[in-house]
mmCIF file with all atom_site columns, C-alpha atoms in Angstrom:
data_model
loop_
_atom_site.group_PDB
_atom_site.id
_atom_site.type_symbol
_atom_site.label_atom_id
_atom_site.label_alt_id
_atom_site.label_comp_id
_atom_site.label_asym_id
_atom_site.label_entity_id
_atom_site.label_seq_id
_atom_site.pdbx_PDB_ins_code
_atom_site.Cartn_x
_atom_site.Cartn_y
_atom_site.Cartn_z
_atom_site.occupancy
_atom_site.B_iso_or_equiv
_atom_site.pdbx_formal_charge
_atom_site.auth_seq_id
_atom_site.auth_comp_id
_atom_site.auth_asym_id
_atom_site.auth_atom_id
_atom_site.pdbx_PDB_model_num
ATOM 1   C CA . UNK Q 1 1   ? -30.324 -40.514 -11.477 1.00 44.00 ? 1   UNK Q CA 1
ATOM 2   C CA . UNK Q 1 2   ? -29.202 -39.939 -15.251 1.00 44.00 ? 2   UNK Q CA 1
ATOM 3   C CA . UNK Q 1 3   ? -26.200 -37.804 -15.777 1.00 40.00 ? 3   UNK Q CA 1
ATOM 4   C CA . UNK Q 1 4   ? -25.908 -34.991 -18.947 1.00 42.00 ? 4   UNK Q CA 1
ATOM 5   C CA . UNK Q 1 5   ? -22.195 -36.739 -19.811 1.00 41.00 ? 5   UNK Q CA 1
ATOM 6   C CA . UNK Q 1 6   ? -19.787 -39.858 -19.481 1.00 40.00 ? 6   UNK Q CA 1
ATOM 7   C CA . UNK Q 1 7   ? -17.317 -37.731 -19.076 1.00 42.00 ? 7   UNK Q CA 1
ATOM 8   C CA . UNK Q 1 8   ? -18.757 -36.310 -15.538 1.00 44.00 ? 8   UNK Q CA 1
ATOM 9   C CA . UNK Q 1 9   ? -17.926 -38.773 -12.462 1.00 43.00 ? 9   UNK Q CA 1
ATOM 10  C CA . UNK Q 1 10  ? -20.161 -39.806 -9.948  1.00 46.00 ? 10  UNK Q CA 1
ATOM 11  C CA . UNK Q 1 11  ? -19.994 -38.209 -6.664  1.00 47.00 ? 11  UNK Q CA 1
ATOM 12  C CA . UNK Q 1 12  ? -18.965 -41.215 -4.637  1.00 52.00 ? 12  UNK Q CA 1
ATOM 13  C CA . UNK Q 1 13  ? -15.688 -41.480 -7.623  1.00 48.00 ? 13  UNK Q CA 1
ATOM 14  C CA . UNK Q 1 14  ? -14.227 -37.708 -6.891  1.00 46.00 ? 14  UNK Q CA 1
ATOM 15  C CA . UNK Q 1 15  ? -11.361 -37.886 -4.603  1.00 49.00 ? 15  UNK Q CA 1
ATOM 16  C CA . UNK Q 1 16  ? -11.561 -37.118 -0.939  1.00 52.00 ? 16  UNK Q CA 1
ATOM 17  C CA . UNK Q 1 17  ? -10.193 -34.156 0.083   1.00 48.00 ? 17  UNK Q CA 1
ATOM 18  C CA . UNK Q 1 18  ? -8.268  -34.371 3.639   1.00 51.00 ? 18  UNK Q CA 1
ATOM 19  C CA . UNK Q 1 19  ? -9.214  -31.516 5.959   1.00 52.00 ? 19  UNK Q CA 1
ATOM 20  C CA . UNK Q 1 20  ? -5.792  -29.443 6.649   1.00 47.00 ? 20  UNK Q CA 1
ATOM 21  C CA . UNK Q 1 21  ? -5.346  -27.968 9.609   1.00 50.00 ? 21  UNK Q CA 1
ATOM 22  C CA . UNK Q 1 22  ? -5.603  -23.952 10.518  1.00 51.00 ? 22  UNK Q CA 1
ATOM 23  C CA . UNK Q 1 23  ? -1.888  -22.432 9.226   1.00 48.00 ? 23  UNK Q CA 1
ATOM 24  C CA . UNK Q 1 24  ? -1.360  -20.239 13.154  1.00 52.00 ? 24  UNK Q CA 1
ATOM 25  C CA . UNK Q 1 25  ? -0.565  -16.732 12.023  1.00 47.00 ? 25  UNK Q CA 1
ATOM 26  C CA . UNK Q 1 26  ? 3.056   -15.924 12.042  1.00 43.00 ? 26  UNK Q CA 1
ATOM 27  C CA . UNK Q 1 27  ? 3.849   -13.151 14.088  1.00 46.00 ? 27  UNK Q CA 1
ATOM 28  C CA . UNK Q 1 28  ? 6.146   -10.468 12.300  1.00 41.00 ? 28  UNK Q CA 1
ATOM 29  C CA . UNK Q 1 29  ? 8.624   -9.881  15.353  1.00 43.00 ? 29  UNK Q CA 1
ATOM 30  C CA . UNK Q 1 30  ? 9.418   -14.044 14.633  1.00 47.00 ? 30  UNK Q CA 1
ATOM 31  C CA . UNK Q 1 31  ? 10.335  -13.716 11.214  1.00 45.00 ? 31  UNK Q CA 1
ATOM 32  C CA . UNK Q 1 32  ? 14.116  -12.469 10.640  1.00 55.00 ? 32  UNK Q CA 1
ATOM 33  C CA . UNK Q 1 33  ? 14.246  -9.035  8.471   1.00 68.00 ? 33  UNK Q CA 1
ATOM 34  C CA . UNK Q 1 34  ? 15.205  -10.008 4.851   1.00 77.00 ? 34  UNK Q CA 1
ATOM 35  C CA . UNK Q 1 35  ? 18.806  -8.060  4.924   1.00 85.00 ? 35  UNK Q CA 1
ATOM 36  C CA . UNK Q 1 36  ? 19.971  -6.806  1.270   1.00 90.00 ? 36  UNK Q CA 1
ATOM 37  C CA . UNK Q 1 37  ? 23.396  -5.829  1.230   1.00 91.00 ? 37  UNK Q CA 1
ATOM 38  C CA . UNK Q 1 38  ? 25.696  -3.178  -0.891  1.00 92.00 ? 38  UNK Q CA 1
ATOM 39  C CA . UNK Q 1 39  ? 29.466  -3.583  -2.010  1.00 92.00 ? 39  UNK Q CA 1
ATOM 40  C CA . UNK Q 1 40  ? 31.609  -3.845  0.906   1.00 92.00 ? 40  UNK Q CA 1
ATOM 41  C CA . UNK Q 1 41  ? 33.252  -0.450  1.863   1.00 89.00 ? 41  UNK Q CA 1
ATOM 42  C CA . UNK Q 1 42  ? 36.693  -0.874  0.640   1.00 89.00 ? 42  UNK Q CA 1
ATOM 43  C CA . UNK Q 1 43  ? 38.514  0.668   3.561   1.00 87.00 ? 43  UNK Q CA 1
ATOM 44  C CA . UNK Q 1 44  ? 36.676  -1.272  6.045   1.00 88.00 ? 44  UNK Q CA 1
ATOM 45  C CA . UNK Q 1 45  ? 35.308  -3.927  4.619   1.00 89.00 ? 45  UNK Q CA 1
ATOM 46  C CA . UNK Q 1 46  ? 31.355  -3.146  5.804   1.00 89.00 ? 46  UNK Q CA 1
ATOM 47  C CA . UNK Q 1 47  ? 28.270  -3.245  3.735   1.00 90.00 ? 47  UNK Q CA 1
ATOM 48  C CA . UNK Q 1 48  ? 25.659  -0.899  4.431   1.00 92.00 ? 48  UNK Q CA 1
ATOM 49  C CA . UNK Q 1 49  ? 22.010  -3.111  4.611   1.00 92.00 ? 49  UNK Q CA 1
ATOM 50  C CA . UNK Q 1 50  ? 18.268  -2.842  4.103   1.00 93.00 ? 50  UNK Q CA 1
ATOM 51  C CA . UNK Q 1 51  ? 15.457  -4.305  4.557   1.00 92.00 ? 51  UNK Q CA 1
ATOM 52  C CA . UNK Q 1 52  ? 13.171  -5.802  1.630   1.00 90.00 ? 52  UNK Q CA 1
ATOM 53  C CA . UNK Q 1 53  ? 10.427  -2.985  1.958   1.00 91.00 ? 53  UNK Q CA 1
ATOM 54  C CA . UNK Q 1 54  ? 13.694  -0.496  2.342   1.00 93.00 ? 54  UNK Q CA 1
ATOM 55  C CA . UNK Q 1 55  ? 15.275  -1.283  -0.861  1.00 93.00 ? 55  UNK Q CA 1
ATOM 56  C CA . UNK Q 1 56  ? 11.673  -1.045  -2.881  1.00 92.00 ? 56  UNK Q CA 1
ATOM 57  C CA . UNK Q 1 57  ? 11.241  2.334   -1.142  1.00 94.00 ? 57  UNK Q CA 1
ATOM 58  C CA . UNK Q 1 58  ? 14.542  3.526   -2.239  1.00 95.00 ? 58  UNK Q CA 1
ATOM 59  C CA . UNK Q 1 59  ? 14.119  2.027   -5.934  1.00 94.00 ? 59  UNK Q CA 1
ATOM 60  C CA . UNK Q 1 60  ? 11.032  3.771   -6.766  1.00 94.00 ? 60  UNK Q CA 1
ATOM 61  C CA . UNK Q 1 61  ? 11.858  7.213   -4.791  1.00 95.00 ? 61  UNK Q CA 1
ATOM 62  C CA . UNK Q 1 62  ? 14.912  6.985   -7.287  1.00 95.00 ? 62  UNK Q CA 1
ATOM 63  C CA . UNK Q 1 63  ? 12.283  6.355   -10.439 1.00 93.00 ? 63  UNK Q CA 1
ATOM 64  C CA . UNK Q 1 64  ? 10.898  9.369   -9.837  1.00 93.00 ? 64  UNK Q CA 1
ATOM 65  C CA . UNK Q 1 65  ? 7.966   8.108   -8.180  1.00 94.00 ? 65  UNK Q CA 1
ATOM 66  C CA . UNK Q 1 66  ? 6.047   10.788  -5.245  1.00 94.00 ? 66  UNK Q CA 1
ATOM 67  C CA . UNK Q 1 67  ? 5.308   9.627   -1.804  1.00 94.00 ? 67  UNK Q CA 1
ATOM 68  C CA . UNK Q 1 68  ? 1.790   10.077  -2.893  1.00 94.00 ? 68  UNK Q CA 1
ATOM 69  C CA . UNK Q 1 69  ? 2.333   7.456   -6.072  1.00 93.00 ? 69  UNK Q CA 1
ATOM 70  C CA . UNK Q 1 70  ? 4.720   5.485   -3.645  1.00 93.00 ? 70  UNK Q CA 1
ATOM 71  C CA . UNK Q 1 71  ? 1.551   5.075   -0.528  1.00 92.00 ? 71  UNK Q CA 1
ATOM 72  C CA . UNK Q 1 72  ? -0.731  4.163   -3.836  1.00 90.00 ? 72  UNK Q CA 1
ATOM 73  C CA . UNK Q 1 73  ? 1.552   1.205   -4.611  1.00 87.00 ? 73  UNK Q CA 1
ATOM 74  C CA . UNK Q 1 74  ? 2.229   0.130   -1.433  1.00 85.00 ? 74  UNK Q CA 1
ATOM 75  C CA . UNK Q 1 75  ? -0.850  0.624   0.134   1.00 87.00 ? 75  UNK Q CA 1
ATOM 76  C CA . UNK Q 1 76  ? 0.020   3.223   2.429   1.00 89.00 ? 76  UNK Q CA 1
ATOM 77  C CA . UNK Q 1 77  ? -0.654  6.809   3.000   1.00 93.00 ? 77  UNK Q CA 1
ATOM 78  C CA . UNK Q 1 78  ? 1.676   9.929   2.038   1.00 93.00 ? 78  UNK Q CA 1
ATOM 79  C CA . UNK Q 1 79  ? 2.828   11.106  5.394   1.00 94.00 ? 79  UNK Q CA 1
ATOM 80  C CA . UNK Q 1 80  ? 3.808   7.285   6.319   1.00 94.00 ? 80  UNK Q CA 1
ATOM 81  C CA . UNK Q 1 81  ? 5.815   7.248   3.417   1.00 94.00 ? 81  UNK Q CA 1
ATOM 82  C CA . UNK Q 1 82  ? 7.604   10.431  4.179   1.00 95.00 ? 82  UNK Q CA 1
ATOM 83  C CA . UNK Q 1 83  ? 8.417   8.991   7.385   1.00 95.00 ? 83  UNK Q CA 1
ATOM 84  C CA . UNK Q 1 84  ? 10.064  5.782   6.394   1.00 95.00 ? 84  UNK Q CA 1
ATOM 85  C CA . UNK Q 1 85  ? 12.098  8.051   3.841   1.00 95.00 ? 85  UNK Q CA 1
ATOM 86  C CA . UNK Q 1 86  ? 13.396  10.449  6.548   1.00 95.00 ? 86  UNK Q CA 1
ATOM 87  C CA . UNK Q 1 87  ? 14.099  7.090   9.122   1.00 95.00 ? 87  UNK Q CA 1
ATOM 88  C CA . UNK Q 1 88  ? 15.874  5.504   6.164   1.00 95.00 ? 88  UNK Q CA 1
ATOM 89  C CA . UNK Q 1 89  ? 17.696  8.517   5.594   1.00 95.00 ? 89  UNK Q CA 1
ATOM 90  C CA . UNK Q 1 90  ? 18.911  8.576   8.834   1.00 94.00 ? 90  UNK Q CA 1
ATOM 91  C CA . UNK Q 1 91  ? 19.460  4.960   8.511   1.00 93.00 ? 91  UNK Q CA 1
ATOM 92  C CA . UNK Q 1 92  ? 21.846  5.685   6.011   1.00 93.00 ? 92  UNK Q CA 1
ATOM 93  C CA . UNK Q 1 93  ? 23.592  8.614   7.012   1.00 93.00 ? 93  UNK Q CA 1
ATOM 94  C CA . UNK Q 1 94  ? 22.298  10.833  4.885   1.00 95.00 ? 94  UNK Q CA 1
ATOM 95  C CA . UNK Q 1 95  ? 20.707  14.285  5.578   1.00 95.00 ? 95  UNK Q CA 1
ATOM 96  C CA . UNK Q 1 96  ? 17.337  13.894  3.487   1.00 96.00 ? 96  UNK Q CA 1
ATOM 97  C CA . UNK Q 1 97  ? 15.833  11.459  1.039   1.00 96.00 ? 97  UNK Q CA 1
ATOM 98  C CA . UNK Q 1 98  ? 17.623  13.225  -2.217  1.00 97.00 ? 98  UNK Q CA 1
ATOM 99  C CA . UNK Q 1 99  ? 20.790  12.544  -0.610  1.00 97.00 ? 99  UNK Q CA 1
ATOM 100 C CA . UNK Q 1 100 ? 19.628  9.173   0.677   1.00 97.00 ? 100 UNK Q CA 1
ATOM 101 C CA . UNK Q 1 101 ? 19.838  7.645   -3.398  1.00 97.00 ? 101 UNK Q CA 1
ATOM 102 C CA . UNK Q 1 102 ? 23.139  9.634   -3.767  1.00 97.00 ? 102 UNK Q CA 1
ATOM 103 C CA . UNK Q 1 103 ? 24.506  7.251   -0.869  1.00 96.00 ? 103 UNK Q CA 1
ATOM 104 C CA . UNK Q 1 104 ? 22.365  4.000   -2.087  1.00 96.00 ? 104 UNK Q CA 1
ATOM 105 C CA . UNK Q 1 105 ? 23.982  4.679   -5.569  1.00 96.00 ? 105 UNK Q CA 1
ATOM 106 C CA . UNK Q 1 106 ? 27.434  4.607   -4.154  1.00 95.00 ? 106 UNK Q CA 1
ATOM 107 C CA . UNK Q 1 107 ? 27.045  1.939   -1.338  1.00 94.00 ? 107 UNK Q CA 1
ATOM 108 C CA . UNK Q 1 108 ? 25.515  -0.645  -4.319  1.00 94.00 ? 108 UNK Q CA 1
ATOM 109 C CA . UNK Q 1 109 ? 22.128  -0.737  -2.886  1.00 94.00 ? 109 UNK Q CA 1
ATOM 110 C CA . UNK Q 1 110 ? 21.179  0.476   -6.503  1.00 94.00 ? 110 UNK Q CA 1
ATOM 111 C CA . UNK Q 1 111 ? 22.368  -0.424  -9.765  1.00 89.00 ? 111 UNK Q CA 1
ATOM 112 C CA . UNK Q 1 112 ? 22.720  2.343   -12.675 1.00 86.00 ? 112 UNK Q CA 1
ATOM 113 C CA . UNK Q 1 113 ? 20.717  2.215   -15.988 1.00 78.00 ? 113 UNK Q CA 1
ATOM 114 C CA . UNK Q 1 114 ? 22.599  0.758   -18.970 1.00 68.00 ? 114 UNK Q CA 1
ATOM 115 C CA . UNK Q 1 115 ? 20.424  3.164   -21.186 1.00 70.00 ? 115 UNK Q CA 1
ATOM 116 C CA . UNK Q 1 116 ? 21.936  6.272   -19.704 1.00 65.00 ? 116 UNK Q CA 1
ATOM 117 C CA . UNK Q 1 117 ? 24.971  6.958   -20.907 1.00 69.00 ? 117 UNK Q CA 1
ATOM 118 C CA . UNK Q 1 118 ? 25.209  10.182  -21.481 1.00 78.00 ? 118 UNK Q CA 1
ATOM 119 C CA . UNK Q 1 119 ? 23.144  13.307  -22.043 1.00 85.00 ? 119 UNK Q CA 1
ATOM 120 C CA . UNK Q 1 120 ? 22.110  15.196  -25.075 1.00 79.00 ? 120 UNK Q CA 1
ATOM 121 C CA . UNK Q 1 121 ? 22.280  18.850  -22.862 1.00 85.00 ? 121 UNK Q CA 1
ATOM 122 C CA . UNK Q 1 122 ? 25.089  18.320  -20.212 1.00 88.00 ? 122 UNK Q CA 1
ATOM 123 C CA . UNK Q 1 123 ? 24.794  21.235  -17.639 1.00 91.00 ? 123 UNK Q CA 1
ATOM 124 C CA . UNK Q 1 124 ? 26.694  24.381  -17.425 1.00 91.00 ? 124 UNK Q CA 1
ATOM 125 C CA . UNK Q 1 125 ? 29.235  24.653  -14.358 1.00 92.00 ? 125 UNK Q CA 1
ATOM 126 C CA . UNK Q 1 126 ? 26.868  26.586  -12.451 1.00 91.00 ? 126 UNK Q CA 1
ATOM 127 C CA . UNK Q 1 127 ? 24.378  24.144  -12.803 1.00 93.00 ? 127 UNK Q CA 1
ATOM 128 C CA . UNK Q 1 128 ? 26.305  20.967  -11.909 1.00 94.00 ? 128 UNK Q CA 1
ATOM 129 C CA . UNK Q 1 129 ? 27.326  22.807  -8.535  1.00 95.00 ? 129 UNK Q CA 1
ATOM 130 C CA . UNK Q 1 130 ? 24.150  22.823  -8.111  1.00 96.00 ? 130 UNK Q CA 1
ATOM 131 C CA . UNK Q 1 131 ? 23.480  19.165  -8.872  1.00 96.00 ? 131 UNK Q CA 1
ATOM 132 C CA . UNK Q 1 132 ? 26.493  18.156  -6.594  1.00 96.00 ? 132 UNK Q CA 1
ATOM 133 C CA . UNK Q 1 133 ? 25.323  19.811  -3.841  1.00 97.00 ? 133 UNK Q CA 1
ATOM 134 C CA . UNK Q 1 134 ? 21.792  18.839  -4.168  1.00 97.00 ? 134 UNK Q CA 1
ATOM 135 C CA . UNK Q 1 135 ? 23.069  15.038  -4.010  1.00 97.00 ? 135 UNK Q CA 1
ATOM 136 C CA . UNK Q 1 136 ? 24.960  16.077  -1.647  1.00 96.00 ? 136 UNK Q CA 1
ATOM 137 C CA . UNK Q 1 137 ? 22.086  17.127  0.945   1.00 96.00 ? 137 UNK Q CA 1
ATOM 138 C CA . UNK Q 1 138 ? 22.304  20.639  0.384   1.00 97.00 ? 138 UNK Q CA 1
ATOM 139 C CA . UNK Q 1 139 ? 19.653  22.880  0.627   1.00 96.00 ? 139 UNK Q CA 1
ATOM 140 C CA . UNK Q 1 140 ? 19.088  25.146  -1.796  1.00 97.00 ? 140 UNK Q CA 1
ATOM 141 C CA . UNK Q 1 141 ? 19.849  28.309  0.541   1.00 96.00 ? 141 UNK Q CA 1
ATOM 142 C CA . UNK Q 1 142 ? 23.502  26.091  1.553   1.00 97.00 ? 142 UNK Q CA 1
ATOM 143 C CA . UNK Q 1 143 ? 24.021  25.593  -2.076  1.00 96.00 ? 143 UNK Q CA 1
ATOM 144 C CA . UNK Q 1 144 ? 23.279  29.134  -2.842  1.00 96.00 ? 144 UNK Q CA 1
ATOM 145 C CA . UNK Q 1 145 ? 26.064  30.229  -0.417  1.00 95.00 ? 145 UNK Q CA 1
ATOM 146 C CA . UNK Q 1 146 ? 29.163  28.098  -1.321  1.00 94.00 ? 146 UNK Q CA 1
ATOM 147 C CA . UNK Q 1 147 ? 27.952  29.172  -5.276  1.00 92.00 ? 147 UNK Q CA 1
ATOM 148 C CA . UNK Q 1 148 ? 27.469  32.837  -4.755  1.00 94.00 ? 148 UNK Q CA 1
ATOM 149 C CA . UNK Q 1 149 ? 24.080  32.547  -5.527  1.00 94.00 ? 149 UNK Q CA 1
ATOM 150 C CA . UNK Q 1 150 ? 20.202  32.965  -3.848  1.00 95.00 ? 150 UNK Q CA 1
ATOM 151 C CA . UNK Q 1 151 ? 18.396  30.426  -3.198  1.00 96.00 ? 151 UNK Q CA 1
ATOM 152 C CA . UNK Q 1 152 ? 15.625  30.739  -5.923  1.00 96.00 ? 152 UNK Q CA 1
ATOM 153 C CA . UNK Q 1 153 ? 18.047  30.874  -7.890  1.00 96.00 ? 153 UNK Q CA 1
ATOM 154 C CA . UNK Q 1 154 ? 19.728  27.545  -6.965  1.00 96.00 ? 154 UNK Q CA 1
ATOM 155 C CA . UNK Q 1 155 ? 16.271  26.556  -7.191  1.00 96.00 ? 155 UNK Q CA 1
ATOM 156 C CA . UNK Q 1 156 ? 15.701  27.675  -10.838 1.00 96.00 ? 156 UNK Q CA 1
ATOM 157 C CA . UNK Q 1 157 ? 18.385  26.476  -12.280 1.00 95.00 ? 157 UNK Q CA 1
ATOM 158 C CA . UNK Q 1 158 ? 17.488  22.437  -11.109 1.00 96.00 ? 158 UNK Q CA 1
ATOM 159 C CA . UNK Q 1 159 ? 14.192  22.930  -12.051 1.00 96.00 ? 159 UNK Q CA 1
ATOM 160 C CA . UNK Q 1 160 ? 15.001  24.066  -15.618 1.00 95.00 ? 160 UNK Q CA 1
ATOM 161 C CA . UNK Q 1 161 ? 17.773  21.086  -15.488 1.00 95.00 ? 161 UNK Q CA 1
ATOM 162 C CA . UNK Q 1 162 ? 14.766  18.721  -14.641 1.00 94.00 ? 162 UNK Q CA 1
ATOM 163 C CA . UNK Q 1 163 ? 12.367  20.142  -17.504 1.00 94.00 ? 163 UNK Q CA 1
ATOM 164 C CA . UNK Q 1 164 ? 14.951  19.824  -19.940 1.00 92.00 ? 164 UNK Q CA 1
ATOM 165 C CA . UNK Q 1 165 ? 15.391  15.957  -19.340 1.00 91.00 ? 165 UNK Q CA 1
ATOM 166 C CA . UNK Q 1 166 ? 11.980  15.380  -18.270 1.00 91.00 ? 166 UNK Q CA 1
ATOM 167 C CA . UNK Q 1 167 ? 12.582  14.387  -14.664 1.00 93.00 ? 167 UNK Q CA 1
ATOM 168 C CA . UNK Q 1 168 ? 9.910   14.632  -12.091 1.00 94.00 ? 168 UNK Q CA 1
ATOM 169 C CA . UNK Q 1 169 ? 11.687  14.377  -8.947  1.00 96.00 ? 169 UNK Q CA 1
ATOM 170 C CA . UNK Q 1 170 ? 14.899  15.433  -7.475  1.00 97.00 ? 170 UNK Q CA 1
ATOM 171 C CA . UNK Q 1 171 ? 15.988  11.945  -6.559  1.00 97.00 ? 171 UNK Q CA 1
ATOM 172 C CA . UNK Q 1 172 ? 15.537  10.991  -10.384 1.00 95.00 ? 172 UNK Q CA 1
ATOM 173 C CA . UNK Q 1 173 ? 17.985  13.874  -11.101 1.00 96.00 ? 173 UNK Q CA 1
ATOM 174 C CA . UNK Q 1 174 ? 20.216  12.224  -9.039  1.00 96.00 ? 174 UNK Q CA 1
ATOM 175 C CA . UNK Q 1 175 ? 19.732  8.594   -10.590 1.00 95.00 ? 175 UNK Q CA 1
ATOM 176 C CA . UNK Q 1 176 ? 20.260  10.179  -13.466 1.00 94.00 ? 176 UNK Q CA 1
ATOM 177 C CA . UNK Q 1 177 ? 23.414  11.878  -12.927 1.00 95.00 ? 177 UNK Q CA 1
ATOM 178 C CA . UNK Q 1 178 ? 24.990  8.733   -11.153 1.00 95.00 ? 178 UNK Q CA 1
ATOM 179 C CA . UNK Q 1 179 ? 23.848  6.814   -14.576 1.00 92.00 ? 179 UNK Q CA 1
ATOM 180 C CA . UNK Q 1 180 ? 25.662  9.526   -16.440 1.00 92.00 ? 180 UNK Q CA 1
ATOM 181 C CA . UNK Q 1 181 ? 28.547  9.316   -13.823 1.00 91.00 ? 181 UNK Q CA 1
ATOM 182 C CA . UNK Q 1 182 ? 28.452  12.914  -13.109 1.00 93.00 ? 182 UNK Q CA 1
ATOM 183 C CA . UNK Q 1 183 ? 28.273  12.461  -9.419  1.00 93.00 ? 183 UNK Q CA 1
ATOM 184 C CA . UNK Q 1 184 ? 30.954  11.111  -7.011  1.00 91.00 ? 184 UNK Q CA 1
ATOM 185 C CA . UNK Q 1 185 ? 31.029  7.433   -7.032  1.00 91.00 ? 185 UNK Q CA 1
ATOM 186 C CA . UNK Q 1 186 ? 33.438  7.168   -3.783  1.00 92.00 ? 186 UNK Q CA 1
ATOM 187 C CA . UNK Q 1 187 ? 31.883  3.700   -1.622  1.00 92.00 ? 187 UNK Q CA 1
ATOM 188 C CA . UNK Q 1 188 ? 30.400  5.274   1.710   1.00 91.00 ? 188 UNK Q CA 1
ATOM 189 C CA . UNK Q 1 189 ? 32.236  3.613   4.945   1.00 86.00 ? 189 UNK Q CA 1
ATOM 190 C CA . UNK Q 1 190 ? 29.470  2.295   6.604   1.00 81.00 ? 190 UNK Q CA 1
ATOM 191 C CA . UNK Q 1 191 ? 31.610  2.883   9.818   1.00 77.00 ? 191 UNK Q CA 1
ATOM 192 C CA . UNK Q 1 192 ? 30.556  7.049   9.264   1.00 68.00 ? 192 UNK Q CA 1
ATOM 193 C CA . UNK Q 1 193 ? 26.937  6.364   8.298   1.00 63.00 ? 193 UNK Q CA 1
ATOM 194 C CA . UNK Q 1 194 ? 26.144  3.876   11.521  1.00 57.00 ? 194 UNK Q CA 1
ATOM 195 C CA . UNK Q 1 195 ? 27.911  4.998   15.036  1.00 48.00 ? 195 UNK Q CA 1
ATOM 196 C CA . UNK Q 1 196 ? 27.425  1.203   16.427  1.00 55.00 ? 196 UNK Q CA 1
ATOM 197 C CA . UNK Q 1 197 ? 29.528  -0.315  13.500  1.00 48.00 ? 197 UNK Q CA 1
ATOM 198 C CA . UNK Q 1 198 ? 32.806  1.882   15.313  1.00 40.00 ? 198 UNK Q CA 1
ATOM 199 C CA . UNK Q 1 199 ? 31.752  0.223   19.214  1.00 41.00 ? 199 UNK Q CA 1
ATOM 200 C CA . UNK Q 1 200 ? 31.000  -3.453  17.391  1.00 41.00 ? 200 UNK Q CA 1
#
């Protein structure tokens, strides 16, 4: 048998290849959660921690991105992502996903944006009330009271906030403010956010 090139071998001159066997599938409840940790709390010393999947929840909830766009990227559906934001809320201490990046900001679990440093339109008193207590895990009705205000217009005012720096979500207004360091920066003591760190 004639072959089309020198440059092909013949059969018996390729390399044997030594039969590997089957990799067992690794059960999930084995494998050790991959623990990413904040600052430590300087009055107690704690960090507050998530998981791998946590942390990449939490970083593109604070881009801006919608539980719909989040279940597209990670393969999962809209009301399962809503579900790991509220458990990682609670996680966390906090009293709803917007105020879940507020804490993740000031705990260290995510790092401001060099190319925010300030804004071109800073917002009237009214309106950073607003913005506090939104980060703060107001609702808008809560908000509303302590600012002598209703509710739509609480609501108004953070949506016209949003338009004017192009921001799609609330939790992007707050990324933004903490890169603009309009929000409170103070480290949250782990020991208030988790009830077992005070037994432990």
């Amino acid at each position: 048998m004639t072959w089309p090139s020198l440059f092909l071998l013949h059969p018996a001159q390729y390399p044997q290849r030594r039969r590997t066997p089957a990799r067992r599938p690794v059960r999930p409840g084995r494998l050790l959660p991959l623990l990413i940790a904040g600052t430590p709390c300087p009055a107690c010393g704690g960090r507050l921690l998530v998981t791998q999947p946590q942390a990449q929840l939490l970083t593109l909830t604070a881009h801006g991105h919608t539980p719909r766009a989040i279940g597209g990227h990670l393969r999962s559906t809209k009301a399962q992502v809503e579900g790991d934001l509220q458990a990682l809320a609670a996680e966390l201490g906090a009293a709803n996903p917007v105020h879940a990046i507020d804490i993740a900001y000031r705990a260290g679990l995510l790092r401001r944006s060099a190319r925010f440093r300030r804004l071109e339109r800073p917002p009237t008193d009214s309106a950073l009330a607003a913005l506090q207590g939104m980060a703060a895990g107001l609702s808008d009705s809560e908000i509303g009271r302590q600012t002598g205000r209703t509710a739509r217009a609480v609501d108004e005012a953070l949506r016209r906030f949003m338009r004017m720096h192009s921001l799609h979500t609330r939790p992007q207004t707050v990324s933004l403010l903490h890169c603009v360091r309009l929000l409170d920066d103070t480290h949250p003591c782990p020991c208030q956010s988790d009830p077992e760190a005070t037994t432990s």
